[in-house]
Short mmCIF file of C-alpha atoms in Angstrom, two decimals:
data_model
loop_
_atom_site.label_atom_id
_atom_site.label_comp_id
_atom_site.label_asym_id
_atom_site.label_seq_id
_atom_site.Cartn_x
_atom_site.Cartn_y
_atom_site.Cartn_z
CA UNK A 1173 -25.44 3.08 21.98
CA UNK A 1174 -22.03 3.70 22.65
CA UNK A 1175 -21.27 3.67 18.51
CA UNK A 1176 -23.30 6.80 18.20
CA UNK A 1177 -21.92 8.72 21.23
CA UNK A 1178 -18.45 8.16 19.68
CA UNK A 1179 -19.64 9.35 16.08
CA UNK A 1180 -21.03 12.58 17.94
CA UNK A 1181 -17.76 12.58 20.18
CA UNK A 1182 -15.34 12.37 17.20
CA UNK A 1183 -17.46 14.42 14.43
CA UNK A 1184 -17.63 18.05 14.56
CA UNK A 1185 -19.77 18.23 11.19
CA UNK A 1186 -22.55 16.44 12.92
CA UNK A 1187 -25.68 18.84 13.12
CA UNK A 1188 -27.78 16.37 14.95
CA UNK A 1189 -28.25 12.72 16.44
CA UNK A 1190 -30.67 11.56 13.28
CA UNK A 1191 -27.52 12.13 10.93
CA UNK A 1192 -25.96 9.16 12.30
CA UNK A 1193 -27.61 6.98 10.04
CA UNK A 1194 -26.33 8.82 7.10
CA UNK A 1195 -23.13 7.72 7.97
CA UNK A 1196 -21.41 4.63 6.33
CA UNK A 1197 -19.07 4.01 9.48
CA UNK A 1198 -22.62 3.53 11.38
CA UNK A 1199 -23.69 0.89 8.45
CA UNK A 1200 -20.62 -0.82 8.42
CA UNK A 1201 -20.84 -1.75 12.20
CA UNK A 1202 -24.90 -2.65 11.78
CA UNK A 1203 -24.25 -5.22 9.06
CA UNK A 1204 -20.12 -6.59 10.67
CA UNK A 1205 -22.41 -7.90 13.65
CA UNK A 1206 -24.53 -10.25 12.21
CA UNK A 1207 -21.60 -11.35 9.68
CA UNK A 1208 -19.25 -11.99 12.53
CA UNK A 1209 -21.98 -14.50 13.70
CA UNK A 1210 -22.56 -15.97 10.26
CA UNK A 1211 -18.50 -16.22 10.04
CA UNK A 1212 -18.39 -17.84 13.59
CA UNK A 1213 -21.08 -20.39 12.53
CA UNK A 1214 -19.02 -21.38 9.87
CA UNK A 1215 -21.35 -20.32 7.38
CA UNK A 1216 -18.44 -18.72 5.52
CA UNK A 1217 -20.33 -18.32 1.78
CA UNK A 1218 -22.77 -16.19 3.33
CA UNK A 1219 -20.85 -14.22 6.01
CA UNK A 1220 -18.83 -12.82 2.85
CA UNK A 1221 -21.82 -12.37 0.74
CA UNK A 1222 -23.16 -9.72 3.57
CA UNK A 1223 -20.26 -8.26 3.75
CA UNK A 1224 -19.33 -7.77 0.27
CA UNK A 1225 -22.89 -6.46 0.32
CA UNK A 1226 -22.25 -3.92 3.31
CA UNK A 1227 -18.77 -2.93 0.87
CA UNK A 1228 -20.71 -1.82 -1.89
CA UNK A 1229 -23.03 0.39 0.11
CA UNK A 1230 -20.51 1.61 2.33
CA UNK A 1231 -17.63 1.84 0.82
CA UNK A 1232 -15.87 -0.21 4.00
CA UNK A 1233 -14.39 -3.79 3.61
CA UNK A 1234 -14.82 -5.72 6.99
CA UNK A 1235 -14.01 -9.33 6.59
CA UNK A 1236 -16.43 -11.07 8.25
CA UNK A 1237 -13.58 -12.64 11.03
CA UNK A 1238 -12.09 -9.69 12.14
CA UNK A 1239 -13.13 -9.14 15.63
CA UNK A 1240 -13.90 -5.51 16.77
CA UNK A 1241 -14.60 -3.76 19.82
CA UNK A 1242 -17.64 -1.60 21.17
CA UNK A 1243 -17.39 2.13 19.76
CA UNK A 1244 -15.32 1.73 17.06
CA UNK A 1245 -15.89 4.97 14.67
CA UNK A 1246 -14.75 4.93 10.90
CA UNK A 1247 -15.08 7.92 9.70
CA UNK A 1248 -16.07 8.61 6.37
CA UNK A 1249 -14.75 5.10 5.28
CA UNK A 1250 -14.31 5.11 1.50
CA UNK A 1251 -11.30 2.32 0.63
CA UNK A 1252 -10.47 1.21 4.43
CA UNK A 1253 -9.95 -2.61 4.31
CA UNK A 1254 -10.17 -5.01 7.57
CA UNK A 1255 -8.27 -8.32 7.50
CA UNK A 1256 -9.98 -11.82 8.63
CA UNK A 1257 -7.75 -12.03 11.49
CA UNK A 1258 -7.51 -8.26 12.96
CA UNK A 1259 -8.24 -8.11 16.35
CA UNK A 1260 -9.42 -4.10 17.02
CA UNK A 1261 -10.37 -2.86 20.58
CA UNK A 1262 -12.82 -0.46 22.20
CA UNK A 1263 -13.17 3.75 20.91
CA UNK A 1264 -10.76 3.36 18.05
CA UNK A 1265 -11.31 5.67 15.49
CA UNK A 1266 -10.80 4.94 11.70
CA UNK A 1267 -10.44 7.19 8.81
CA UNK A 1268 -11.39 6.61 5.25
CA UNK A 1269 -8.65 4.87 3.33
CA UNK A 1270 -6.88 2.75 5.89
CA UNK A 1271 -5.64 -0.45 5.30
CA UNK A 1272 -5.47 -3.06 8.77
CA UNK A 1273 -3.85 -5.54 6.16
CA UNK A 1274 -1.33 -8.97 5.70
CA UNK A 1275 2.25 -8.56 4.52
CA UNK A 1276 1.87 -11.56 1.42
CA UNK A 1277 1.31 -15.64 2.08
CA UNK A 1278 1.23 -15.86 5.59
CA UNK A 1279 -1.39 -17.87 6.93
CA UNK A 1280 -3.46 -18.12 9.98
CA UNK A 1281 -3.13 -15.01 12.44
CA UNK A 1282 -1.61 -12.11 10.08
CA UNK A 1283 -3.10 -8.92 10.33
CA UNK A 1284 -2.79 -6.05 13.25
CA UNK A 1285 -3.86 -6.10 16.75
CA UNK A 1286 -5.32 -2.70 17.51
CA UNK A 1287 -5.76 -1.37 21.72
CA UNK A 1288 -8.26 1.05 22.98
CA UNK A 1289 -8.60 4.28 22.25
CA UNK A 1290 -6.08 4.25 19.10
CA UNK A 1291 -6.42 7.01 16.56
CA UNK A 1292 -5.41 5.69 12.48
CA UNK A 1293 -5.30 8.83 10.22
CA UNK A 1294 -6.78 8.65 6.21
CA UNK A 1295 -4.53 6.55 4.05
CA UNK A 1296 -2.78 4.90 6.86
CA UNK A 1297 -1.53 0.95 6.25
CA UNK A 1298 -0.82 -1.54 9.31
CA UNK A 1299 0.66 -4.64 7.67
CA UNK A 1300 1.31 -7.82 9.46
CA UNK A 1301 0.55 -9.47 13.19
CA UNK A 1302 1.92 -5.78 14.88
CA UNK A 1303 0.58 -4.44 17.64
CA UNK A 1304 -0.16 -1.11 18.15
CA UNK A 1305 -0.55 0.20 21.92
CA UNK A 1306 -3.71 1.66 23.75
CA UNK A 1307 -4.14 5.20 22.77
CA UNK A 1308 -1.48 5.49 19.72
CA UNK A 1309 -2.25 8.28 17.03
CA UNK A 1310 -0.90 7.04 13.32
CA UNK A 1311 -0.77 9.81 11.09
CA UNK A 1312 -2.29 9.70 7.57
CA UNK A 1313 -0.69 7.87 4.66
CA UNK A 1314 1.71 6.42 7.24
CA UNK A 1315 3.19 3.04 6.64
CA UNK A 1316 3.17 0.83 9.98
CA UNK A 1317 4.96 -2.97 9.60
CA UNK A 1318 6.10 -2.97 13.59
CA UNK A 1319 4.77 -2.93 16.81
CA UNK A 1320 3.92 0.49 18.27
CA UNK A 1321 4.03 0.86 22.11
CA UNK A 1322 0.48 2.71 23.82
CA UNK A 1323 0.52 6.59 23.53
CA UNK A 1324 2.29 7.17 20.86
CA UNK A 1325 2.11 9.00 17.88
CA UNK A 1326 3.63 7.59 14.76
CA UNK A 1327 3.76 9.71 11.75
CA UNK A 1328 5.80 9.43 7.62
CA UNK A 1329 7.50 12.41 6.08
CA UNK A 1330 5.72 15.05 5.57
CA UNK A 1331 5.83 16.92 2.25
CA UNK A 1332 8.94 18.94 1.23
CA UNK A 1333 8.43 21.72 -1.19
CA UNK A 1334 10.98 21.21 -4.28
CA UNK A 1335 10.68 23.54 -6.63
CA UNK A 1336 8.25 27.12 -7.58
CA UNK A 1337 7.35 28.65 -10.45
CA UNK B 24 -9.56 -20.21 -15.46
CA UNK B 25 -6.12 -18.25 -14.62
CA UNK B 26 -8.00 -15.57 -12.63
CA UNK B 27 -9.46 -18.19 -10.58
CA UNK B 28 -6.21 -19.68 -9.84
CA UNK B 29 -4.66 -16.34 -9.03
CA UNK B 30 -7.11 -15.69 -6.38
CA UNK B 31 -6.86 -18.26 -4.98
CA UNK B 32 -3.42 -19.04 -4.49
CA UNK B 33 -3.23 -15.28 -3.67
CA UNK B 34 -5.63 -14.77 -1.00
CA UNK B 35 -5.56 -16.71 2.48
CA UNK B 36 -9.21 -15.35 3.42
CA UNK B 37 -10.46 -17.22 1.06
CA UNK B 38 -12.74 -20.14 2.03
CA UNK B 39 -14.68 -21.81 -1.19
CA UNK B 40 -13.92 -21.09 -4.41
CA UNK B 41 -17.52 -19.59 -4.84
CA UNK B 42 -16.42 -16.71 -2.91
CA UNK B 43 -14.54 -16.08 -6.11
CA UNK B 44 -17.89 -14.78 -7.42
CA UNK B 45 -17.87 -12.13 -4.51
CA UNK B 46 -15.02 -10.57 -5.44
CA UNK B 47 -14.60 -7.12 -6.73
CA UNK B 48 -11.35 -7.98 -8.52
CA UNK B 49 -13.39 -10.96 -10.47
CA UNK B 50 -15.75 -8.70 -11.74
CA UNK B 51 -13.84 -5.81 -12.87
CA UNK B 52 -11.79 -8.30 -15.87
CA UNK B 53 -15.27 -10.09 -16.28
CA UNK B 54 -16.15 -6.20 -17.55
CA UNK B 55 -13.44 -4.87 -18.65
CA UNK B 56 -12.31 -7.77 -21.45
CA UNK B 57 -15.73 -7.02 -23.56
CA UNK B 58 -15.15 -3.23 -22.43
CA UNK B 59 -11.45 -3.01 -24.45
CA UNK B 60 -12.83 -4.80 -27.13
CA UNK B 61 -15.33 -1.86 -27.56
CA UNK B 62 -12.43 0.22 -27.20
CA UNK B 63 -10.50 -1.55 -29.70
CA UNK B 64 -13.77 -1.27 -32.66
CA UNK B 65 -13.71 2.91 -31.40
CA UNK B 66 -16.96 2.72 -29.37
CA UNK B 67 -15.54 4.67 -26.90
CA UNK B 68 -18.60 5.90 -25.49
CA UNK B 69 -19.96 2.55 -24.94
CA UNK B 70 -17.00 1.33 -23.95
CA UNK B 71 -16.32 4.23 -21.47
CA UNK B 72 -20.27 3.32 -20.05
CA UNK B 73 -19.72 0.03 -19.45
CA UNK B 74 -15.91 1.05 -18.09
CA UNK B 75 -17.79 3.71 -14.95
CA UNK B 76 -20.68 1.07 -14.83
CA UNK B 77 -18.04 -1.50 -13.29
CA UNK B 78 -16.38 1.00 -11.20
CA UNK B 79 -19.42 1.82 -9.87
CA UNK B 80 -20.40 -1.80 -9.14
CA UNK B 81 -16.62 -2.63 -7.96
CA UNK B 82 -15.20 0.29 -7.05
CA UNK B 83 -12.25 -0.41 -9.31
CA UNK B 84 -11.77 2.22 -12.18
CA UNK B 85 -9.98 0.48 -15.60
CA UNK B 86 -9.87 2.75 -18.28
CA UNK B 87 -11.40 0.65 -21.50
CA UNK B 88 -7.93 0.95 -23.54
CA UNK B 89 -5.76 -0.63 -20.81
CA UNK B 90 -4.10 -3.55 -22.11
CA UNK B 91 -4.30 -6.29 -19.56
CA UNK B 92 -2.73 -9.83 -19.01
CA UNK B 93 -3.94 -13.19 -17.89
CA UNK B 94 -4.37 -14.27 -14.36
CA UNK B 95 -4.06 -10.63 -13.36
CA UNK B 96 -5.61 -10.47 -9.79
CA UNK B 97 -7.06 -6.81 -8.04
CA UNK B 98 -7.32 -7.42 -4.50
CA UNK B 99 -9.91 -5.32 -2.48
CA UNK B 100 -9.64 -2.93 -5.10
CA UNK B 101 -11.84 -0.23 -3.74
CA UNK B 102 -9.36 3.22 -5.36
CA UNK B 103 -7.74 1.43 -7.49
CA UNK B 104 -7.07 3.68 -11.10
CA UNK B 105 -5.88 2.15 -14.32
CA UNK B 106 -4.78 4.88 -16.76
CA UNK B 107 -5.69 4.53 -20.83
CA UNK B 108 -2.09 3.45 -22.15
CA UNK B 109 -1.47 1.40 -19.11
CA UNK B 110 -0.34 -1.92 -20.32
CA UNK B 111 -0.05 -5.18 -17.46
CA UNK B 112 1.64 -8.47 -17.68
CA UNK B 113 0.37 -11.98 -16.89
CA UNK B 114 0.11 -13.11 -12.75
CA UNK B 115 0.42 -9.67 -11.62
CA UNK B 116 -1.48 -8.95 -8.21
CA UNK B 117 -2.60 -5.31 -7.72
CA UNK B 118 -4.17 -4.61 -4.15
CA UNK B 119 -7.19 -1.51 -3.29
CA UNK B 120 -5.95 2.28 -3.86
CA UNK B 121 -3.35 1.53 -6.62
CA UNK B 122 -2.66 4.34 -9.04
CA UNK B 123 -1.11 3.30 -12.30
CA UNK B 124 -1.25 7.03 -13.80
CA UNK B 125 0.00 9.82 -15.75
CA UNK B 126 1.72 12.37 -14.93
CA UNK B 127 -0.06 15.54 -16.42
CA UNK B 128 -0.83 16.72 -19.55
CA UNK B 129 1.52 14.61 -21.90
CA UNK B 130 -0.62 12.79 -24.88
CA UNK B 131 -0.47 9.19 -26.00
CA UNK B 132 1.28 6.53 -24.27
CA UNK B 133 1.59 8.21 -20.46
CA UNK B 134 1.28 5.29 -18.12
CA UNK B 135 2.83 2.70 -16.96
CA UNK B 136 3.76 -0.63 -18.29
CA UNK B 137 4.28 -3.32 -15.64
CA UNK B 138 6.16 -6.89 -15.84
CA UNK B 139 5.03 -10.16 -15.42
CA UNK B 140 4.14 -11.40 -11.55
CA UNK B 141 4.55 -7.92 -10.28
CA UNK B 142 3.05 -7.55 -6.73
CA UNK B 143 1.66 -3.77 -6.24
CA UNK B 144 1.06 -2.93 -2.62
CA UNK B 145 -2.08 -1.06 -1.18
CA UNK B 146 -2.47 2.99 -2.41
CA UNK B 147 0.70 2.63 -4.18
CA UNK B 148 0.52 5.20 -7.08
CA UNK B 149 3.14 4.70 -10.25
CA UNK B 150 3.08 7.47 -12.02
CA UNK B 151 4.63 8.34 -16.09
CA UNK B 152 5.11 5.76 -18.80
CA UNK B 153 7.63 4.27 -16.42
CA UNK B 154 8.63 0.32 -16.89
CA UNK B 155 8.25 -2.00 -13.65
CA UNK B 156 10.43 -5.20 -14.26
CA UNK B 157 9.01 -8.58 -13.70
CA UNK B 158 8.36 -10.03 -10.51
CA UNK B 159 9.42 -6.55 -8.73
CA UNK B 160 7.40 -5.52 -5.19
CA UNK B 161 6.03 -2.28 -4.31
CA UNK B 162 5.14 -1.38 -1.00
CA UNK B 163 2.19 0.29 -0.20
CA UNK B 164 1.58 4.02 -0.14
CA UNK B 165 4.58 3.84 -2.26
CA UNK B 166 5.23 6.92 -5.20
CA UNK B 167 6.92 5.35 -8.47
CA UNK B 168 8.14 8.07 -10.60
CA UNK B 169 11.19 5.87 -12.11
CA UNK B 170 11.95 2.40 -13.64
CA UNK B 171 12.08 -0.31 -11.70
CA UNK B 172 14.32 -3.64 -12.69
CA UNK B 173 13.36 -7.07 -12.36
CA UNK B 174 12.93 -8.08 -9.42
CA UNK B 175 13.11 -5.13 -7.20
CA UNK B 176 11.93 -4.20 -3.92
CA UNK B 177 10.88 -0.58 -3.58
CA UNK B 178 9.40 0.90 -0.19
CA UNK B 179 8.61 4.21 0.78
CA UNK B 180 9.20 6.16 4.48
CA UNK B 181 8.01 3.73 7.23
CA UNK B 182 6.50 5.52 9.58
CA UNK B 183 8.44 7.25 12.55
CA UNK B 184 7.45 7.47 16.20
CA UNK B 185 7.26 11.36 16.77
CA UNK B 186 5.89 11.49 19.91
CA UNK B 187 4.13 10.01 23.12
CA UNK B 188 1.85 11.01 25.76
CA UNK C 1289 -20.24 25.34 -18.58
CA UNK C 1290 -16.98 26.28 -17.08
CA UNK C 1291 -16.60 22.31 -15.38
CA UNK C 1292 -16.79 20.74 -18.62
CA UNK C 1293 -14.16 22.78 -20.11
CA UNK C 1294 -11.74 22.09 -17.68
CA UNK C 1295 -12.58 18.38 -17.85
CA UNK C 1296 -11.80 18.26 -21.54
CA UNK C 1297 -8.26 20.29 -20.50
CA UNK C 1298 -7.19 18.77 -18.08
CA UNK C 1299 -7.80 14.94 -18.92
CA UNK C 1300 -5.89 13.36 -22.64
CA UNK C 1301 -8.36 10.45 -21.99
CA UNK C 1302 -11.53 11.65 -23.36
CA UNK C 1303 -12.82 11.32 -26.84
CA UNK C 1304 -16.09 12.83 -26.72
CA UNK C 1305 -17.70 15.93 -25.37
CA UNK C 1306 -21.03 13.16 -23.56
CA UNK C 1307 -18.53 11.36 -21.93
CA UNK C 1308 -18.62 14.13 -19.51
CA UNK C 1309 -21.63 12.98 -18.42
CA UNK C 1310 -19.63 9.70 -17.54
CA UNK C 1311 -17.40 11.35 -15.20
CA UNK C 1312 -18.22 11.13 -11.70
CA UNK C 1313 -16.71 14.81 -11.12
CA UNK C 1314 -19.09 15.81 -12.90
CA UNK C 1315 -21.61 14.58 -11.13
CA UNK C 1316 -20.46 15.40 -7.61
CA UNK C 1317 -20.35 18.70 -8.66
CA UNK C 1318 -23.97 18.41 -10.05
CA UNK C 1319 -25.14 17.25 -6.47
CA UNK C 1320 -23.00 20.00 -4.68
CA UNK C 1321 -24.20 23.24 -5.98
CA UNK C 1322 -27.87 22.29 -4.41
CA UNK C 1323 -26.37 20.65 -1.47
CA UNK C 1324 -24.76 23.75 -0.30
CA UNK C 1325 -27.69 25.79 -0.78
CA UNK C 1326 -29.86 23.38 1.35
CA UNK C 1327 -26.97 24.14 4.12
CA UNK C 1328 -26.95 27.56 3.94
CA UNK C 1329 -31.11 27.72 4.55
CA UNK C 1330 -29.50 25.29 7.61
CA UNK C 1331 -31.70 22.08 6.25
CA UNK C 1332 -28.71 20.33 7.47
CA UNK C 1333 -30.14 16.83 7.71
CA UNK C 1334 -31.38 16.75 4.43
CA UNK C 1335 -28.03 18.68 2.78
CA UNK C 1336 -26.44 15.81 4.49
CA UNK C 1337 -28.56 13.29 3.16
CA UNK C 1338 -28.12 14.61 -0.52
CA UNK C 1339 -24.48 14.41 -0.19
CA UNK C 1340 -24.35 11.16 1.33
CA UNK C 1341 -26.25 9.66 -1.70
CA UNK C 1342 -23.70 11.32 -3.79
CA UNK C 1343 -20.97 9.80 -2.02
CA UNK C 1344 -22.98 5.97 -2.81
CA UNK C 1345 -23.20 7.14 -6.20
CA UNK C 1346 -19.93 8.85 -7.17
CA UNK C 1347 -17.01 7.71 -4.27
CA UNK C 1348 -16.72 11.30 -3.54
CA UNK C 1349 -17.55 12.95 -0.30
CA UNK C 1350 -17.88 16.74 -0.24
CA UNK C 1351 -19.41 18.12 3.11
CA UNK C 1352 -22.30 20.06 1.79
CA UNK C 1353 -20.58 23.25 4.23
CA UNK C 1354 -17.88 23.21 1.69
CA UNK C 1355 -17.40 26.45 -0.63
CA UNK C 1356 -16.35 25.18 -4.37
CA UNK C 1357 -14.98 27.64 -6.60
CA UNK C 1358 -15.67 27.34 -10.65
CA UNK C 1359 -14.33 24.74 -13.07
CA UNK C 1360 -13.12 22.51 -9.93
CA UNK C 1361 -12.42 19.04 -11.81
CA UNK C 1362 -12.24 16.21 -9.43
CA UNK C 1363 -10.86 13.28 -11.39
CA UNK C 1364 -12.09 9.91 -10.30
CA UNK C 1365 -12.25 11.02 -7.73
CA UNK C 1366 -13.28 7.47 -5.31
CA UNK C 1367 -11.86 7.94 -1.92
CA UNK C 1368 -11.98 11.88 -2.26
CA UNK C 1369 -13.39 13.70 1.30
CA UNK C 1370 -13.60 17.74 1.16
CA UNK C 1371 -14.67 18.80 5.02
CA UNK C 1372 -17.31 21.34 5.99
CA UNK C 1373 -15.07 24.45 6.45
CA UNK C 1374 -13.22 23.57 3.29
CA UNK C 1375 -12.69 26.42 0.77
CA UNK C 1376 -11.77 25.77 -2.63
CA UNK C 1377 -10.58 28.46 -5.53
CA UNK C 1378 -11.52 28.12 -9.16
CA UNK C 1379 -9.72 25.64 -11.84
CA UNK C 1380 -8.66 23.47 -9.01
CA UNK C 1381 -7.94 20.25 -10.14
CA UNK C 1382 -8.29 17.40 -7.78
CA UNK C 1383 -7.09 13.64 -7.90
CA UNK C 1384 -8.48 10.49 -6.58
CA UNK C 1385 -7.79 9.72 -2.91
CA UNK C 1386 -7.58 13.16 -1.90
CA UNK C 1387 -8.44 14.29 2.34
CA UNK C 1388 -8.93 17.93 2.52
CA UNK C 1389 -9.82 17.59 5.82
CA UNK C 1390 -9.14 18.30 10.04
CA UNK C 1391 -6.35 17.27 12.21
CA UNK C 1392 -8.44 16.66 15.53
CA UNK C 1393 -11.48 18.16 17.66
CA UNK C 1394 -10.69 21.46 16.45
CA UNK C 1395 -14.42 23.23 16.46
CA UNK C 1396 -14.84 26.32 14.11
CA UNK C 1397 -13.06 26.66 10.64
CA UNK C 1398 -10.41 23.45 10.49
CA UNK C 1399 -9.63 22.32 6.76
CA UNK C 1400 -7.77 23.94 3.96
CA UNK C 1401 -8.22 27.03 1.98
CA UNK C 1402 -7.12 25.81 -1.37
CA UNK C 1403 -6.56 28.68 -4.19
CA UNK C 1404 -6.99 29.03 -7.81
CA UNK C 1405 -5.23 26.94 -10.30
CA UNK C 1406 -3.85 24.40 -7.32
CA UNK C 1407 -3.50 21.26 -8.78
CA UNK C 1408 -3.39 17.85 -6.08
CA UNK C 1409 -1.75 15.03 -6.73
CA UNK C 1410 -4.10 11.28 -6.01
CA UNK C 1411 -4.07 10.16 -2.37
CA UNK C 1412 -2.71 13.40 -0.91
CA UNK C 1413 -3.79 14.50 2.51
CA UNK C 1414 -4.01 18.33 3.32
CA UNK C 1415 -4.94 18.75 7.11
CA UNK C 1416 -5.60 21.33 8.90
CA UNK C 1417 -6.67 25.15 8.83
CA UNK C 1418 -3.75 25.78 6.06
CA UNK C 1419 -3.18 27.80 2.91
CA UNK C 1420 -2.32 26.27 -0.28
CA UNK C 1421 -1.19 29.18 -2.56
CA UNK C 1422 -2.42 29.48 -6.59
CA UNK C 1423 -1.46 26.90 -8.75
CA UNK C 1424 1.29 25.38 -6.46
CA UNK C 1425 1.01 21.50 -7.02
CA UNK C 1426 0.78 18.80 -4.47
CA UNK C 1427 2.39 15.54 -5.31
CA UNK C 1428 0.86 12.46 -5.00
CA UNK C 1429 0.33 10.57 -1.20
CA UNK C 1430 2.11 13.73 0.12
CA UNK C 1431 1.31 14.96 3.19
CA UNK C 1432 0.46 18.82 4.14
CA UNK C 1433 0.32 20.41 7.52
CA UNK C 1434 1.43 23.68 6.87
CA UNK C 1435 0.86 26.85 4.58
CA UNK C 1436 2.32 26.28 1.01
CA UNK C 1437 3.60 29.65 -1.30
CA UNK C 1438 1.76 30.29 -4.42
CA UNK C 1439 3.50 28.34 -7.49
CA UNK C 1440 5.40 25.92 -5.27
CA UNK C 1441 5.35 22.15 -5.90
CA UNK C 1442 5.51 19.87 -2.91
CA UNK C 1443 5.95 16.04 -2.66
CA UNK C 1444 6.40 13.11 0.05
CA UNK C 1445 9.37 10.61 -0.52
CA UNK C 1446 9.58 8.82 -3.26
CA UNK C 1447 9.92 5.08 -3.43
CA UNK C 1448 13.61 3.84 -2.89
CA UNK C 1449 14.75 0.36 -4.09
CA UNK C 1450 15.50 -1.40 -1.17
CA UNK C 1451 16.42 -5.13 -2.03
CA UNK C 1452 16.50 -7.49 -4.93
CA UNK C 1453 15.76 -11.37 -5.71
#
């Protein structure tokens, strides 16, 4: 499955295959497919009553019409939230605490279009219909509200040190 | 019910107004109303047990002697920290990872105290009995370490492009 | 115990000595010393699995590889991920949000070294194999890539007012 070759691709800490299901980015993907289904069936109630399931053991909140790719990793996951309409490709990997997110009222398509291959560091917040380009890097706690062109990396300000005892 | 109302009109995803019953955010004021009452007769043990009950359930930590207004809506809310002295107007919409906070060690009131219809984007963290004026925006990943008037819009760094392949 | 002493220092909020028992840094803390002990004897799948149910139950994840000094408070720690090669000094104090974690594939030792008395700020990110030096203090959301002097404080940018109704 190509999920758990990118888990053991991306995760050093990984001691061996059986860990895999130990890890909440590997839940999160195991209960998003049927939900996707139940979403595209129209059987909205439900879809969001899995998924608000799958949040509370995982930690992860997928709405039930975002549409993801094969491979996609979230690593340790705690506080990343996934709009209706995001669109995410194949081998993107996720950090905990990332936000694929609207920008207020909007309605129909409003939340990010992510390529293959894109990297989103912890904390990181893509707001609006941007996209961001195959194989970007977005560095964590970074703010994103345009569109980011394939391969490259997009970071904030890093800290400044203002003062010592 | 004003909570009801507030989700509603707040959040595009939603589809029936059963899903209200799904949310995190509905919850954690269906818990924390009886919770400050607790607080408010000194059973602060109880009150702080039924408090870490609901974040467990919701994810959304509310200390019991927060002082909360009507039709106040917490979006996603996985993160989100609500100090002691914190006090929150009516219609305000708080999304996941907000930190409404102290800043240290001071005693009594240390936290903030936010307008009416204030809209508090995701892991934005205001920090200090600092006042936010009424209908003001705050980004996300935002730091707040100052007041804010009525009204305001207050960002942090967008992020940069650094770098490409 | 040398944890519950610094939880009654370091947070104004508490009333009573059993709330402790409330605190989910407490309880993290109460799953880690065994955890790491199971991954030193190299049981790695079960350390792992002991930590994960830790994370379910507390919103904290702390790699059962990582070395935790004395009287390390995490406060509320949901969101909060310590990696494997993670070493942490004693009286640390810790915030919600917080990634003490990698910046890539690095293999080998690839997260902080965090010293005594370091306080961090919620939703910081400190990346990479650096030094944070005694009680310097990390402000909150800020990013760290780089080795930070003992008693220095370091922050991001805060929030600028950027328009008005």
């Amino acid at each position: 499955m190509r999920l758990i070759k990118a888990i053991r691709k991306n995760d050093p800490s990984i001691y061996s295959i059986m860990e895999v299901f130990l890890y909440p980015g590997f839940w999160c993907m195991f209960f998003h497919r049927p939900c996707h289904r139940l979403y595209k069936w129209q059987l909205f109630f439900l879809a969001r009553f899995v998924s608000q399931f799958a949040r509370f053991f995982t930690g992860i909140e997928i709405h039930p019409g975002a549409k993801i790719g094969k491979g996609v990793f979230i690593d340790h996951g705690m506080g990343v939230v996934i709009g209706e309409t995001c669109i995410i490709g194949d081998d993107v990997v996720i950090y905990h605490g990332v936000t694929l997110g609207g920008t207020g009222h909007e309605k129909g398509p409003r939340h990010p279009i992510i390529g293959n291959g894109v990297v989103i560091g912890a904390g990181a917040a893509i707001l609006g219909r941007v996209k961001i380009g195959n194989n970007a890097k977005i560095g964590a706690n970074t703010v994103v509200l345009k569109d980011i062109p394939a391969g490259a990396t997009i970071v904030g300000r890093k800290g400044k040190i203002v003062g010592a005892d």
